[in-house]
mmCIF file of C-alpha atoms in Angstrom:
data_model
loop_
_atom_site.group_PDB
_atom_site.id
_atom_site.type_symbol
_atom_site.label_atom_id
_atom_site.label_comp_id
_atom_site.label_asym_id
_atom_site.label_seq_id
_atom_site.Cartn_x
_atom_site.Cartn_y
_atom_site.Cartn_z
ATOM 1 C CA MET A 1 47.022 -6.974 65.031
ATOM 2 C CA PRO A 2 46.723 -4.069 68.153
ATOM 3 C CA ASP A 3 44.171 -2.043 68.738
ATOM 4 C CA VAL A 4 43.976 0.560 65.709
ATOM 5 C CA PRO A 5 43.589 4.352 67.617
ATOM 6 C CA SER A 6 40.242 5.453 65.920
ATOM 7 C CA ALA A 7 42.416 8.209 64.158
ATOM 8 C CA TRP A 8 45.037 6.384 62.583
ATOM 9 C CA LEU A 9 41.928 4.277 61.622
ATOM 10 C CA ARG A 10 39.692 7.440 59.780
ATOM 11 C CA ALA A 11 42.475 8.767 58.057
ATOM 12 C CA SER A 12 44.049 6.184 56.651
ATOM 13 C CA LEU A 13 40.465 4.188 55.760
ATOM 14 C CA PRO A 14 40.427 5.840 52.631
ATOM 15 C CA LEU A 15 43.888 3.905 51.191
ATOM 16 C CA CYS A 16 42.512 1.431 52.851
ATOM 17 C CA LEU A 17 39.077 1.869 50.556
ATOM 18 C CA LEU A 18 40.966 3.135 47.769
ATOM 19 C CA GLY A 19 43.181 -0.515 47.704
ATOM 20 C CA MET A 20 40.221 -2.968 48.163
ATOM 21 C CA LEU A 21 38.057 -1.262 45.530
ATOM 22 C CA ALA A 22 41.210 -1.665 42.944
ATOM 23 C CA SER A 23 41.977 -5.069 44.049
ATOM 24 C CA GLU A 24 38.378 -6.214 44.202
ATOM 25 C CA GLY A 25 36.594 -4.810 42.334
ATOM 26 C CA GLU A 26 32.908 -3.837 42.924
ATOM 27 C CA SER A 27 31.778 -4.620 46.218
ATOM 28 C CA TYR A 28 29.245 -2.798 49.176
ATOM 29 C CA GLY A 29 29.787 -1.404 52.653
ATOM 30 C CA TYR A 30 29.078 -4.724 54.715
ATOM 31 C CA ALA A 31 31.675 -6.716 52.607
ATOM 32 C CA LEU A 32 33.736 -4.056 52.778
ATOM 33 C CA ILE A 33 34.224 -4.721 56.709
ATOM 34 C CA GLN A 34 33.644 -7.591 56.883
ATOM 35 C CA ARG A 35 36.599 -7.285 54.430
ATOM 36 C CA LEU A 36 38.568 -4.950 56.743
ATOM 37 C CA GLY A 37 37.796 -6.575 59.690
ATOM 38 C CA GLU A 38 39.988 -9.815 57.954
ATOM 39 C CA ALA A 39 42.780 -7.676 56.967
ATOM 40 C CA GLY A 40 42.943 -6.885 60.646
ATOM 41 C CA LEU A 41 40.978 -3.256 60.906
ATOM 42 C CA GLY A 42 38.043 -4.810 63.334
ATOM 43 C CA GLY A 43 35.225 -3.027 64.915
ATOM 44 C CA LEU A 44 35.033 -0.698 61.595
ATOM 45 C CA LYS A 45 31.251 1.242 62.062
ATOM 46 C CA ALA A 46 28.744 1.354 59.474
ATOM 47 C CA ALA A 47 28.624 5.521 60.374
ATOM 48 C CA THR A 48 32.354 5.639 60.112
ATOM 49 C CA LEU A 49 32.307 3.858 56.657
ATOM 50 C CA TYR A 50 29.926 5.385 55.168
ATOM 51 C CA PRO A 51 31.093 8.853 55.409
ATOM 52 C CA ALA A 52 34.362 7.965 54.010
ATOM 53 C CA LEU A 53 32.590 6.034 50.290
ATOM 54 C CA GLY A 54 30.062 8.898 49.969
ATOM 55 C CA LYS A 55 33.398 11.814 50.386
ATOM 56 C CA LEU A 56 35.347 9.298 47.563
ATOM 57 C CA GLU A 57 32.181 9.597 45.386
ATOM 58 C CA GLU A 58 32.132 13.598 46.211
ATOM 59 C CA GLU A 59 35.383 13.410 45.029
ATOM 60 C CA GLY A 60 35.316 11.325 42.188
ATOM 61 C CA ALA A 61 37.391 7.879 43.378
ATOM 62 C CA VAL A 62 34.714 5.658 43.471
ATOM 63 C CA GLU A 63 31.387 5.599 41.564
ATOM 64 C CA VAL A 64 27.996 3.845 43.633
ATOM 65 C CA ARG A 65 25.809 1.683 41.408
ATOM 66 C CA TRP A 66 22.381 0.679 42.892
ATOM 67 C CA SER A 67 21.091 -3.115 42.602
ATOM 68 C CA ALA A 68 18.060 -4.329 43.811
ATOM 69 C CA GLY A 69 17.919 -7.022 46.650
ATOM 70 C CA ASP A 70 16.501 -10.142 46.182
ATOM 71 C CA GLY A 71 14.004 -10.269 48.012
ATOM 72 C CA GLY A 72 16.034 -8.068 50.632
ATOM 73 C CA PRO A 73 17.067 -4.356 50.788
ATOM 74 C CA GLY A 74 18.709 -2.384 48.160
ATOM 75 C CA ARG A 75 23.016 -2.187 47.414
ATOM 76 C CA LYS A 76 24.711 0.468 46.560
ATOM 77 C CA TYR A 77 28.043 -1.344 44.694
ATOM 78 C CA TYR A 78 30.656 1.205 45.052
ATOM 79 C CA ARG A 79 33.954 1.013 42.274
ATOM 80 C CA LEU A 80 37.346 2.637 41.690
ATOM 81 C CA THR A 81 37.090 5.182 38.715
ATOM 82 C CA SER A 82 40.176 6.482 36.519
ATOM 83 C CA GLY A 83 40.905 9.042 38.839
ATOM 84 C CA GLY A 84 40.288 7.032 41.720
ATOM 85 C CA GLU A 85 43.380 4.385 40.473
ATOM 86 C CA THR A 86 45.919 8.046 39.972
ATOM 87 C CA ARG A 87 44.936 8.615 43.864
ATOM 88 C CA LEU A 88 45.283 5.289 44.625
ATOM 89 C CA ALA A 89 49.262 5.541 43.311
ATOM 90 C CA GLN A 90 49.528 8.567 44.604
ATOM 91 C CA GLU A 91 49.427 8.189 47.968
ATOM 92 C CA TYR A 92 49.839 4.525 48.362
ATOM 93 C CA GLN A 93 53.493 6.285 47.699
ATOM 94 C CA SER A 94 52.908 9.667 50.010
ATOM 95 C CA TRP A 95 51.708 6.801 52.868
ATOM 96 C CA ARG A 96 55.063 4.593 52.632
ATOM 97 C CA ALA A 97 57.234 7.634 52.628
ATOM 98 C CA LEU A 98 55.578 8.664 55.738
ATOM 99 C CA ASP A 99 55.485 5.417 56.838
ATOM 100 C CA ASP A 100 59.022 4.958 56.378
ATOM 101 C CA VAL A 101 59.589 8.355 58.191
ATOM 102 C CA VAL A 102 56.969 7.132 60.860
ATOM 103 C CA SER A 103 58.978 3.993 61.626
ATOM 104 C CA ALA A 104 62.310 5.610 61.894
ATOM 105 C CA LEU A 105 61.683 8.626 63.991
ATOM 106 C CA ALA A 106 59.429 6.020 66.091
ATOM 107 C CA GLY A 107 61.976 3.138 66.256
ATOM 108 C CA GLY A 108 64.906 6.026 67.737
ATOM 109 C CA ARG A 109 66.061 5.074 64.082
ATOM 110 C CA PHE A 110 67.383 8.842 63.241
ATOM 111 C CA ALA A 111 68.394 11.560 64.694
ATOM 112 C CA VAL A 112 67.763 15.638 64.329
ATOM 113 C CA ARG A 113 70.206 18.085 63.840
ATOM 114 C CA THR A 114 69.822 21.109 65.301
ATOM 115 C CA THR A 115 73.592 23.029 64.404
ATOM 116 C CA PRO A 116 76.740 22.019 63.189
ATOM 117 C CA GLY A 117 78.156 19.249 64.976
ATOM 118 C CA ASP A 118 75.548 18.616 67.140
ATOM 119 C CA ASP A 119 75.253 14.845 67.007
ATOM 120 C CA GLY A 120 71.194 14.951 67.830
ATOM 121 C CA GLY A 121 72.509 13.574 71.213
ATOM 122 C CA GLN A 122 74.057 10.562 70.194
ATOM 123 C CA GLN A 123 76.943 9.857 72.357
#
């Protein structure tokens, strides 16, 4: 996958995290970074991930559980709430609609008509 602009990654990260937690259940930050990399979103930094997870927690989409480490530091485990499941369903549907429009526009398959009879620049 080509490099993804950082603004796109930051904008799509919450939806990606919700989807990953829905399919994988409970997980912790480092594991989420690894899975995102395996999925094609490599290079994500902890400084980007943890604020996104914190915001999802503040918004009630995920809940956090702290677990002491086995001989090492403890970990925060994140899991989806029922509100997060609802949000995932709604935002995924919106994402798909946006993807359809952006793909059509960027792919040159959409002619914008500004006045009746205007062919949108198509000959």
